[in-house]
PDB file of C-alpha atoms in Angstrom:
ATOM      1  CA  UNK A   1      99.722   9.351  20.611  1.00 48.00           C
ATOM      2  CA  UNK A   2      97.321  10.847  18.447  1.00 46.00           C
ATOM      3  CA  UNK A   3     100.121  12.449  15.938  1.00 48.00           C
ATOM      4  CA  UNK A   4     101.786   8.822  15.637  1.00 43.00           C
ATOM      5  CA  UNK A   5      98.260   7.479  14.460  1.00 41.00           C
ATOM      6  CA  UNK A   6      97.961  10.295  12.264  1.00 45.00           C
ATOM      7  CA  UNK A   7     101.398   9.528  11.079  1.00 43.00           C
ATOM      8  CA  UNK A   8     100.906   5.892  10.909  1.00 42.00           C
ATOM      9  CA  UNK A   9      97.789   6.324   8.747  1.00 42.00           C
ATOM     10  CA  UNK A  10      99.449   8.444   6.236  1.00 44.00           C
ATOM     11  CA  UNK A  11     102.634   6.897   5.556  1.00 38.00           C
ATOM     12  CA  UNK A  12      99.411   3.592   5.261  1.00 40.00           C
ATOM     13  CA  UNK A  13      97.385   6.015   3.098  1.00 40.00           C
ATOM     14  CA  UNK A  14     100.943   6.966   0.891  1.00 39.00           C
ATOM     15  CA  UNK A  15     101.575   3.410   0.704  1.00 41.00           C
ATOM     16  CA  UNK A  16      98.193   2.612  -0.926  1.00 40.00           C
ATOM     17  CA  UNK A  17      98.573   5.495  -3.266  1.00 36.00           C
ATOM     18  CA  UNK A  18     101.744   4.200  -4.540  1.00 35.00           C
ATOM     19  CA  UNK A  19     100.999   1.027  -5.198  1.00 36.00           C
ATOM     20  CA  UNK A  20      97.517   1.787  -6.751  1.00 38.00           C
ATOM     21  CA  UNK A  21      99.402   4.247  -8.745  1.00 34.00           C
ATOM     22  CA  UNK A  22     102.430   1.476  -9.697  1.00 37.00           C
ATOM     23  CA  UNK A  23      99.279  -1.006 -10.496  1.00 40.00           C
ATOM     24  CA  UNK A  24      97.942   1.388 -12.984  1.00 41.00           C
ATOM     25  CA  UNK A  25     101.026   2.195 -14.378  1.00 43.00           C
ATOM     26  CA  UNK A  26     101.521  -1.186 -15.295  1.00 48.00           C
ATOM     27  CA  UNK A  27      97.770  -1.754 -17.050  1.00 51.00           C
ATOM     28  CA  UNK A  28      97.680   1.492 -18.462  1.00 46.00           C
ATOM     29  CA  UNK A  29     100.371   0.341 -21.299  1.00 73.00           C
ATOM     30  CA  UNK A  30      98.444  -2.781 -22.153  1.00 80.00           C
ATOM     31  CA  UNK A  31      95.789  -0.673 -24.538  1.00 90.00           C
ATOM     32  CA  UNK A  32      92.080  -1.930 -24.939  1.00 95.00           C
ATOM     33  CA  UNK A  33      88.876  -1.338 -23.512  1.00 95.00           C
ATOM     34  CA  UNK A  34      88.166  -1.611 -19.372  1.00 95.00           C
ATOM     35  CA  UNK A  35      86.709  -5.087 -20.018  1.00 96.00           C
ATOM     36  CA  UNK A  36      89.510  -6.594 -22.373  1.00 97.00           C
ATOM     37  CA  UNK A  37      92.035  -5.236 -19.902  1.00 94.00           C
ATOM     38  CA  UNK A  38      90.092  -6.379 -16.856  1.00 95.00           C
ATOM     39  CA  UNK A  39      90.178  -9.764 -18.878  1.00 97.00           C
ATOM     40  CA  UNK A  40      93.751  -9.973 -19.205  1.00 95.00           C
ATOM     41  CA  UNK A  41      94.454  -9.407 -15.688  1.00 93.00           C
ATOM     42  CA  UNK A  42      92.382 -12.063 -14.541  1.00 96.00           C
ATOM     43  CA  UNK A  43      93.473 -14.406 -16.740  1.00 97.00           C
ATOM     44  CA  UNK A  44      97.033 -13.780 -15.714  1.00 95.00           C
ATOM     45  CA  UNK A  45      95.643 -14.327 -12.011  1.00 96.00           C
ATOM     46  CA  UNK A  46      94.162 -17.309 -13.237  1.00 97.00           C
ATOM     47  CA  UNK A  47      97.950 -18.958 -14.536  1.00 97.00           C
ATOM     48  CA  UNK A  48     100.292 -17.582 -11.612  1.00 95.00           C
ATOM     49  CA  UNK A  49      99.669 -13.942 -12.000  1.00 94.00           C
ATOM     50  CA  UNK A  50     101.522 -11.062 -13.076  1.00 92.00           C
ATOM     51  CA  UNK A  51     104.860 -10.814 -11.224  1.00 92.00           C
ATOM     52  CA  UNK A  52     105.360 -14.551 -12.009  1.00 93.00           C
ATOM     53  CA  UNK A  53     105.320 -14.437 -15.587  1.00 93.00           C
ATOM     54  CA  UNK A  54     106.903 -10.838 -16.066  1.00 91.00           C
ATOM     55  CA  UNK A  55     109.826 -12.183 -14.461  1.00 89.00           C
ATOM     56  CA  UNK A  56     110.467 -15.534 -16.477  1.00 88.00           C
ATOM     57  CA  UNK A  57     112.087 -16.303 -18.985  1.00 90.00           C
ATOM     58  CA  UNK A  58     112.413 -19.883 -19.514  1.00 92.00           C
ATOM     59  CA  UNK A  59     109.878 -22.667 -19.560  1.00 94.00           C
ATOM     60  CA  UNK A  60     109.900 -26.052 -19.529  1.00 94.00           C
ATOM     61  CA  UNK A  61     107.191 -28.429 -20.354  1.00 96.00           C
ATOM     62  CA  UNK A  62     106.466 -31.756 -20.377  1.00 97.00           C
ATOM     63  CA  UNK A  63     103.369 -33.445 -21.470  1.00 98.00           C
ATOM     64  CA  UNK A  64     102.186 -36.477 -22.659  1.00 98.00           C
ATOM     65  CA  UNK A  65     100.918 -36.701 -26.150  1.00 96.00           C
ATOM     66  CA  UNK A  66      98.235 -39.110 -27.799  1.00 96.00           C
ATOM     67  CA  UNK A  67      99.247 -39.501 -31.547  1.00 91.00           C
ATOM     68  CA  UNK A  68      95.993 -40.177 -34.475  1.00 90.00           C
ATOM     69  CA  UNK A  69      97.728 -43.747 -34.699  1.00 91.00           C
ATOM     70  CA  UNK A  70      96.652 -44.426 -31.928  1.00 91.00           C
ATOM     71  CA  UNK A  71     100.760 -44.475 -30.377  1.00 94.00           C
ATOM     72  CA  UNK A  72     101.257 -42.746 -26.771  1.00 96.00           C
ATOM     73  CA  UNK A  73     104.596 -40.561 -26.594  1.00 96.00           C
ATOM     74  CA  UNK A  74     106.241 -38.062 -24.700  1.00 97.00           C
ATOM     75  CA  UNK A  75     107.137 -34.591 -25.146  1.00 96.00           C
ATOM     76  CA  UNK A  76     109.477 -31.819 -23.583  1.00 95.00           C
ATOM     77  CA  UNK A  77     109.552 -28.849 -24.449  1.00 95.00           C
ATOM     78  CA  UNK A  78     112.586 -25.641 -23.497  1.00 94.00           C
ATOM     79  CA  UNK A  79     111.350 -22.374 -24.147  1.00 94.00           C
ATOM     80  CA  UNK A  80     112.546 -19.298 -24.142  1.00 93.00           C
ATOM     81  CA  UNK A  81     110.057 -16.470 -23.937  1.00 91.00           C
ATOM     82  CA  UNK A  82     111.605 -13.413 -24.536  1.00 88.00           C
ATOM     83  CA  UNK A  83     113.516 -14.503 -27.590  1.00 91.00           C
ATOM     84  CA  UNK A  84     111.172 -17.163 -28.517  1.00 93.00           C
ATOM     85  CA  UNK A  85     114.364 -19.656 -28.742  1.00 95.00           C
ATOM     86  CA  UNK A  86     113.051 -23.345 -28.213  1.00 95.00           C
ATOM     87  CA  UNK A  87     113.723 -26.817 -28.746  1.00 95.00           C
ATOM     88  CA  UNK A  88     111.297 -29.527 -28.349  1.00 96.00           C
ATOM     89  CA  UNK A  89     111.868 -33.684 -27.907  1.00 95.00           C
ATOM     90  CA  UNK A  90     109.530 -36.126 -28.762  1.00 95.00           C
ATOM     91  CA  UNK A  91     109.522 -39.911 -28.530  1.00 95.00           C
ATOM     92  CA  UNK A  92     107.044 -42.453 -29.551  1.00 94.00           C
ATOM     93  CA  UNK A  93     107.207 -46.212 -30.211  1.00 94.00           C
ATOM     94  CA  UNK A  94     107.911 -45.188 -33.700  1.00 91.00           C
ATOM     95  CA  UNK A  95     110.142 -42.389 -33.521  1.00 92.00           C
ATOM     96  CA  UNK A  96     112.668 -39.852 -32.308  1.00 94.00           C
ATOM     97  CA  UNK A  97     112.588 -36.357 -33.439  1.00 94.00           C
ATOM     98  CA  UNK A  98     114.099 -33.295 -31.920  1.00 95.00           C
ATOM     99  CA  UNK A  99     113.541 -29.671 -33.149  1.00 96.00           C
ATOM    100  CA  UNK A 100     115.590 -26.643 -32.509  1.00 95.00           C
ATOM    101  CA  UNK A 101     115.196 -23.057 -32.991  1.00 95.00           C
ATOM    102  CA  UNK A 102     117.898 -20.614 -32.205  1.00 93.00           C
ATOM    103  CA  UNK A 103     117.750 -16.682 -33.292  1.00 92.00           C
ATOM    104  CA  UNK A 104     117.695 -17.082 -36.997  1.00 92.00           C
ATOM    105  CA  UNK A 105     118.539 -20.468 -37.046  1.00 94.00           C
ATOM    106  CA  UNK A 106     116.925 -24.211 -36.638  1.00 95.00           C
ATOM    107  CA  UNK A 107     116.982 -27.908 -37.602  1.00 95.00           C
ATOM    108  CA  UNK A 108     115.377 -30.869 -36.846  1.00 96.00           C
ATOM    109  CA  UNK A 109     117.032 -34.258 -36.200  1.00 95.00           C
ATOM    110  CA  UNK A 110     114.940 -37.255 -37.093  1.00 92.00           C
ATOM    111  CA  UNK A 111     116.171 -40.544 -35.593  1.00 87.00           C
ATOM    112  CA  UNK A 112     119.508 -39.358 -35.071  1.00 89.00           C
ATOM    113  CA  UNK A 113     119.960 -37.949 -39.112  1.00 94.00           C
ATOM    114  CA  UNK A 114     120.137 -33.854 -39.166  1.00 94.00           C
ATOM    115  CA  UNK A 115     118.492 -32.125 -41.378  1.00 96.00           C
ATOM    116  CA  UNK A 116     118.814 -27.614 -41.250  1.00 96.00           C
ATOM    117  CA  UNK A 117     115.556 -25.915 -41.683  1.00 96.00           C
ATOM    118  CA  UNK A 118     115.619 -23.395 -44.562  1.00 97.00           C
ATOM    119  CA  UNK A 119     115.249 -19.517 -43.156  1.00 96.00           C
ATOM    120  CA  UNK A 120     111.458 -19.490 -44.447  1.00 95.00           C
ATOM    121  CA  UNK A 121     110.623 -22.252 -41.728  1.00 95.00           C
ATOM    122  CA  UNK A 122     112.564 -20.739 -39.017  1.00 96.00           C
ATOM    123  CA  UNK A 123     110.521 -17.770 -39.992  1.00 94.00           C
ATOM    124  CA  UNK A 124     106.983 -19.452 -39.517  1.00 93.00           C
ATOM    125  CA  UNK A 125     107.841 -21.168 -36.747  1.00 94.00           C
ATOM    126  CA  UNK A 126     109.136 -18.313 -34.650  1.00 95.00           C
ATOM    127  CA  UNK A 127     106.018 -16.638 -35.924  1.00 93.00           C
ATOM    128  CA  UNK A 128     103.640 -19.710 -34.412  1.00 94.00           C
ATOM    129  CA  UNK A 129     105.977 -19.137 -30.860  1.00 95.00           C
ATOM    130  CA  UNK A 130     105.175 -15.740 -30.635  1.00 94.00           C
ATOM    131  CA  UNK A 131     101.005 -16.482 -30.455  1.00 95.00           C
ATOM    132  CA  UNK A 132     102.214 -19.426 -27.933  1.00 95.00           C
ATOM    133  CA  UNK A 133      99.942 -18.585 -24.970  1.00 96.00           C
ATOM    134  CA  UNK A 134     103.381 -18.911 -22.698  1.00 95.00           C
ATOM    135  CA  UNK A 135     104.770 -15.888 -24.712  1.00 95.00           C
ATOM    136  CA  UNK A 136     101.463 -14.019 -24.742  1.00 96.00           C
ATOM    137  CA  UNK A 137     101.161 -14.078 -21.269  1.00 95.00           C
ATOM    138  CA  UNK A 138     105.252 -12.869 -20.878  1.00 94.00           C
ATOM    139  CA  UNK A 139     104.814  -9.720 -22.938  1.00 93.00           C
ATOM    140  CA  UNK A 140     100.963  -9.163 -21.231  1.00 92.00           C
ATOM    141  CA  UNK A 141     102.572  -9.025 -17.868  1.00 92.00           C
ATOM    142  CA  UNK A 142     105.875  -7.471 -18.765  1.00 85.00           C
ATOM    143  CA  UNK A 143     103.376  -4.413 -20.091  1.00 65.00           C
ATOM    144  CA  UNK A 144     104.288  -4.825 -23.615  1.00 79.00           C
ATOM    145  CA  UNK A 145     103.322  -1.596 -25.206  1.00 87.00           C
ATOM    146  CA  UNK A 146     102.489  -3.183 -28.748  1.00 92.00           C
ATOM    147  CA  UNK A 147      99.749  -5.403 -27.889  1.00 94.00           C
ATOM    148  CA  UNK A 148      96.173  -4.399 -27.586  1.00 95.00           C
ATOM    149  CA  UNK A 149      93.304  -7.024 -25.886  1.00 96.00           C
ATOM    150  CA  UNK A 150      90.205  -6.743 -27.291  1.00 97.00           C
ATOM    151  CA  UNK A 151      86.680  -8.720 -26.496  1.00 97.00           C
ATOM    152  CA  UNK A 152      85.709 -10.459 -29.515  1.00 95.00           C
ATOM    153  CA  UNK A 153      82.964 -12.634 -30.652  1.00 90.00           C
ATOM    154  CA  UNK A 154      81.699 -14.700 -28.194  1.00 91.00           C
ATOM    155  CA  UNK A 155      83.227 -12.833 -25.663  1.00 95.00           C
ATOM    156  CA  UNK A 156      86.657 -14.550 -26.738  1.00 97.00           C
ATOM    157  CA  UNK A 157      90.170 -11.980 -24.779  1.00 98.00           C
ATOM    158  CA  UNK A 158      91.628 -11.534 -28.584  1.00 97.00           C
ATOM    159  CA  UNK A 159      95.180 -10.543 -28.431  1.00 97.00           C
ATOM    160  CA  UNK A 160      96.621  -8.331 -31.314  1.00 96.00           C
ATOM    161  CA  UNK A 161      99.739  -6.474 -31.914  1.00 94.00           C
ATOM    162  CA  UNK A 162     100.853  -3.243 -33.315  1.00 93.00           C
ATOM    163  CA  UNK A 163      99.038  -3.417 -36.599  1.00 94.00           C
ATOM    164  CA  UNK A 164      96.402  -4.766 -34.992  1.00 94.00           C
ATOM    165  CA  UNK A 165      96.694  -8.146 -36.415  1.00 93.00           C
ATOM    166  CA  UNK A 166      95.343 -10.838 -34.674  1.00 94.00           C
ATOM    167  CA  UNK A 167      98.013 -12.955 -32.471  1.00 95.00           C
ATOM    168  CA  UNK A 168      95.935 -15.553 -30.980  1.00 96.00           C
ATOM    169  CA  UNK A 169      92.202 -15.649 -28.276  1.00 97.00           C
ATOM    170  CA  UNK A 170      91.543 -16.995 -25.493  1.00 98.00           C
ATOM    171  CA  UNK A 171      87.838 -17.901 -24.205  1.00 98.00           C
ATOM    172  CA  UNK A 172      87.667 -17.945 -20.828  1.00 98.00           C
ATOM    173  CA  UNK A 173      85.279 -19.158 -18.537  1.00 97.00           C
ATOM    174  CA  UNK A 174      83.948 -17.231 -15.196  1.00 94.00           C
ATOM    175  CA  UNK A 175      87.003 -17.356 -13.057  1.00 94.00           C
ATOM    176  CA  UNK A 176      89.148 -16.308 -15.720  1.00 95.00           C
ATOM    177  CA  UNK A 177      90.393 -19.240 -16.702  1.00 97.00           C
ATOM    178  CA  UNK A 178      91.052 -20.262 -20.263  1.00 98.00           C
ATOM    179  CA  UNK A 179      89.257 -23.215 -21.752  1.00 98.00           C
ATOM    180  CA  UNK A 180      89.873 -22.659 -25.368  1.00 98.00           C
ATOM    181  CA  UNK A 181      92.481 -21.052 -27.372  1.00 98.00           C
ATOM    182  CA  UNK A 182      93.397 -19.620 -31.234  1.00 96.00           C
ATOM    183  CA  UNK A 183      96.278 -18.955 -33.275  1.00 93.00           C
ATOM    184  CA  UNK A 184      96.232 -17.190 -36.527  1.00 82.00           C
ATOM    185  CA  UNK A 185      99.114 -16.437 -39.077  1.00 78.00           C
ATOM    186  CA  UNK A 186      98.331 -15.974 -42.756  1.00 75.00           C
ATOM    187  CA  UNK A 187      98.987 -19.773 -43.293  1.00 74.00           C
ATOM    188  CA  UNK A 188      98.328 -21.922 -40.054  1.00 78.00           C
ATOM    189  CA  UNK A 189      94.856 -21.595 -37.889  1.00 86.00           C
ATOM    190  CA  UNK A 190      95.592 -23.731 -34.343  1.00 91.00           C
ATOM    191  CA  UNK A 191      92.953 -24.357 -32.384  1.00 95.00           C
ATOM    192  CA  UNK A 192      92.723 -26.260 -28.837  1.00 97.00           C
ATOM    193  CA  UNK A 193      90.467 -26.716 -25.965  1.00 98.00           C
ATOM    194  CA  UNK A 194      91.448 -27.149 -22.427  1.00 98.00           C
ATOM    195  CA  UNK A 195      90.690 -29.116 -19.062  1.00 97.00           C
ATOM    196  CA  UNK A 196      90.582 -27.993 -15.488  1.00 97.00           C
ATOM    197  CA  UNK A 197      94.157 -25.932 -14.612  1.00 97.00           C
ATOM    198  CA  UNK A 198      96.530 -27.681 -12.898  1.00 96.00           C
ATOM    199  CA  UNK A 199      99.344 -26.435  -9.946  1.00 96.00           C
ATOM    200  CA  UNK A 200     103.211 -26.738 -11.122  1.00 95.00           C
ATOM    201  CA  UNK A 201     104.727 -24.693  -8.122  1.00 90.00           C
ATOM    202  CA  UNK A 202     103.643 -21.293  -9.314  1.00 88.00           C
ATOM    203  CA  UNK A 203     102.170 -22.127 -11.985  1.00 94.00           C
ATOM    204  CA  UNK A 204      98.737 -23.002 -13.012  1.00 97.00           C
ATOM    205  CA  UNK A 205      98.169 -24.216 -16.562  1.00 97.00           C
ATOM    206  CA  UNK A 206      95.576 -26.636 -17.858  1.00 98.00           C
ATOM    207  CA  UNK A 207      95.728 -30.402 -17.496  1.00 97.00           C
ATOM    208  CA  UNK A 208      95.470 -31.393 -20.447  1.00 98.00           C
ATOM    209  CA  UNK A 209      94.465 -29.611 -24.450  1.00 98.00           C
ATOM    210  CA  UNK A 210      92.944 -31.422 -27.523  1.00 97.00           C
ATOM    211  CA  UNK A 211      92.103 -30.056 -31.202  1.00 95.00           C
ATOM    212  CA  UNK A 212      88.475 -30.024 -31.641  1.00 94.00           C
ATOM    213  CA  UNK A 213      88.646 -33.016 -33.692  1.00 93.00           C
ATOM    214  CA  UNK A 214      90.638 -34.668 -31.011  1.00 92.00           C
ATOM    215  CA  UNK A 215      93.595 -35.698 -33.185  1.00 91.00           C
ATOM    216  CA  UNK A 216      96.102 -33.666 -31.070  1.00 90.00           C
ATOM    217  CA  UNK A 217      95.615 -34.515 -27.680  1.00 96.00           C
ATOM    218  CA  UNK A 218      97.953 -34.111 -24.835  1.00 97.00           C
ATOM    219  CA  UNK A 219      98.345 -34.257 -20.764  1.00 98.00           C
ATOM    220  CA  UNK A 220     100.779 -31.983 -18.588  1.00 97.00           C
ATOM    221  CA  UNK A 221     102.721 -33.533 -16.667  1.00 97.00           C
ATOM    222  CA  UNK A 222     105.427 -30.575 -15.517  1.00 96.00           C
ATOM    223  CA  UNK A 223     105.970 -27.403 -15.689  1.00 96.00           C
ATOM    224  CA  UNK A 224     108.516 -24.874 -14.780  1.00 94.00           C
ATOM    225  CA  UNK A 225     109.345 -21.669 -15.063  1.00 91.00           C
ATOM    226  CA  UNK A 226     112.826 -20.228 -14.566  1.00 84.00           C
ATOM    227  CA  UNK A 227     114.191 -16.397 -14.401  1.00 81.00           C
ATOM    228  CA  UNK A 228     117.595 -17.629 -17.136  1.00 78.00           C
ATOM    229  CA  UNK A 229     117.499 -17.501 -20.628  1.00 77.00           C
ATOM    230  CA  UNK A 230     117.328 -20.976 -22.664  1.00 74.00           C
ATOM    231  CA  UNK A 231     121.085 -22.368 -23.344  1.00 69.00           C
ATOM    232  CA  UNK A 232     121.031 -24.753 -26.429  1.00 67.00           C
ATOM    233  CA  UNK A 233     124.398 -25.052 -26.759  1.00 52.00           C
ATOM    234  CA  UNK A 234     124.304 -28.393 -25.680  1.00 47.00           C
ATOM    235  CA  UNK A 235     121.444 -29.702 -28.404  1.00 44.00           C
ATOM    236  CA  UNK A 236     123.912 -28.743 -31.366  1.00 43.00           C
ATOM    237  CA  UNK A 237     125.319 -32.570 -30.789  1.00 38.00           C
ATOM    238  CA  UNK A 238     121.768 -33.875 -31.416  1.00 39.00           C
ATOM    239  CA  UNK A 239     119.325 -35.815 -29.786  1.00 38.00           C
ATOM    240  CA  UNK A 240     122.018 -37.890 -27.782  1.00 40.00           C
ATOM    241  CA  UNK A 241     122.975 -34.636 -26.140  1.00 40.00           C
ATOM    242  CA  UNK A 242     119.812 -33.941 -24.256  1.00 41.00           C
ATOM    243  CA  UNK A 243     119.501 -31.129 -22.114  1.00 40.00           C
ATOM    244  CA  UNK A 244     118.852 -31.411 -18.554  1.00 42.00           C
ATOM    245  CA  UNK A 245     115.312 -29.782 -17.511  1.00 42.00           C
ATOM    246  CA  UNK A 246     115.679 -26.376 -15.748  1.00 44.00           C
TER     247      UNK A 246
END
């Protein structure tokens, strides 16, 4: 009896060992100090947690969004976060526009007329996908060896990449969860605060997000996350081909 406790506790003890050892494994490739690192794994925690978002790889949105005009539309977004493929709908009283963007390609189709993008704005906007917070939390959790979390100013999570350039910041509040976020590129500065997270199966992502000025303002109203890339096959007809939600 007492040699199969003694067993028991050390295959328990093993166990433990392992997975403290996988667990630090994992952190130990996304570089910055104790506290930045400590940061990032809460706020994963905080939006579904690790295993959840190292495993996706497509995500669909969609969200209400309140226009300057004063108009109410709707949005939906397909994303994929690995290759940073998306396309986005949105519809208003006033309008109808659909934007693609596929490897090195994109367009946008504007009431039903096509237009292509030329390769510098497929450029910028692949650029602006990669500081999404969706994407930043995919390449966090998938232990993305070029990224290093700092803790900035204000005790902002800042995100940066090989170069150490700054990607985008998150400010975070004492659970973990984010409240505010920041994108930089050397032409576009995107900021937006959020409300109270919300539960979409899984997932746990904030209610709604506004600009500080409050001209972009939107609400959540899905979310999903699927393990299949993006296929956008079907949105080369246009926005009377729409694709159905994963």
């Amino acid at each position: 009896m007492t040699a199969t406790i003694r067993k028991t506790a050390g295959f328990v003890l093993a166990g433990s060992l392992v997975m403290m050892t996988w667990s630090n494994c994992v952190w130990s490739r996304v570089k910055g100090s104790p506290e930045a690192v400590a940061a990032a794994q809460g706020l994963l925690a905080a939006v579904g947690g690790e295993a959840t978002w190292r495993k996706a790889r497509t995500l669909y949105l969609q969200e209400r969004l309140f226009l300057p005009d004063g108009e109410v539309g709707t949005v939906e977004t397909w994303q994929d976060i690995g290759s940073l493929d998306w396309r986005r709908i949105t519809r208003s009283p006033s309008g109808h526009l659909e934007e693609v963007i596929e490897g090195n390609a994109g367009w946008v189709v504007r009431d039903g007329v096509r237009e292509q993008y030329p390769a510098g704005i497929v450029h910028r906007k692949r650029l602006l996908l990669a500081r999404e917070p969706y994407a930043i939390f995919h390449r966090i959790a998938g232990t993305d060896e070029t990224l290093t979390v700092e803790i900035g100013e204000h005790g902002r999570l800042e995100i940066y990449d090989r170069r150490m350039r700054l990607l985008c910041w998150f400010k975070l509040d004492g659970a973990g969860q984010p409240i505010a976020w920041g994108r930089w590129t050397d032409a576009d500065v995107t900021l937006r605060l959020y409300g109270p997270l919300i539960e979409f199966g899984g997932l746990r992502l904030p209610r709604w997000g506004t600009s500080p000025d409050g001209t972009t303002r939107f609400e959540r109203l899905t979310a999903r996350l699927v393990d299949e890339p993006i296929t956008l096959s079907d949105a080369r007809g246009g926005a009377e081909n729409p694709v159905t939600p994963p």
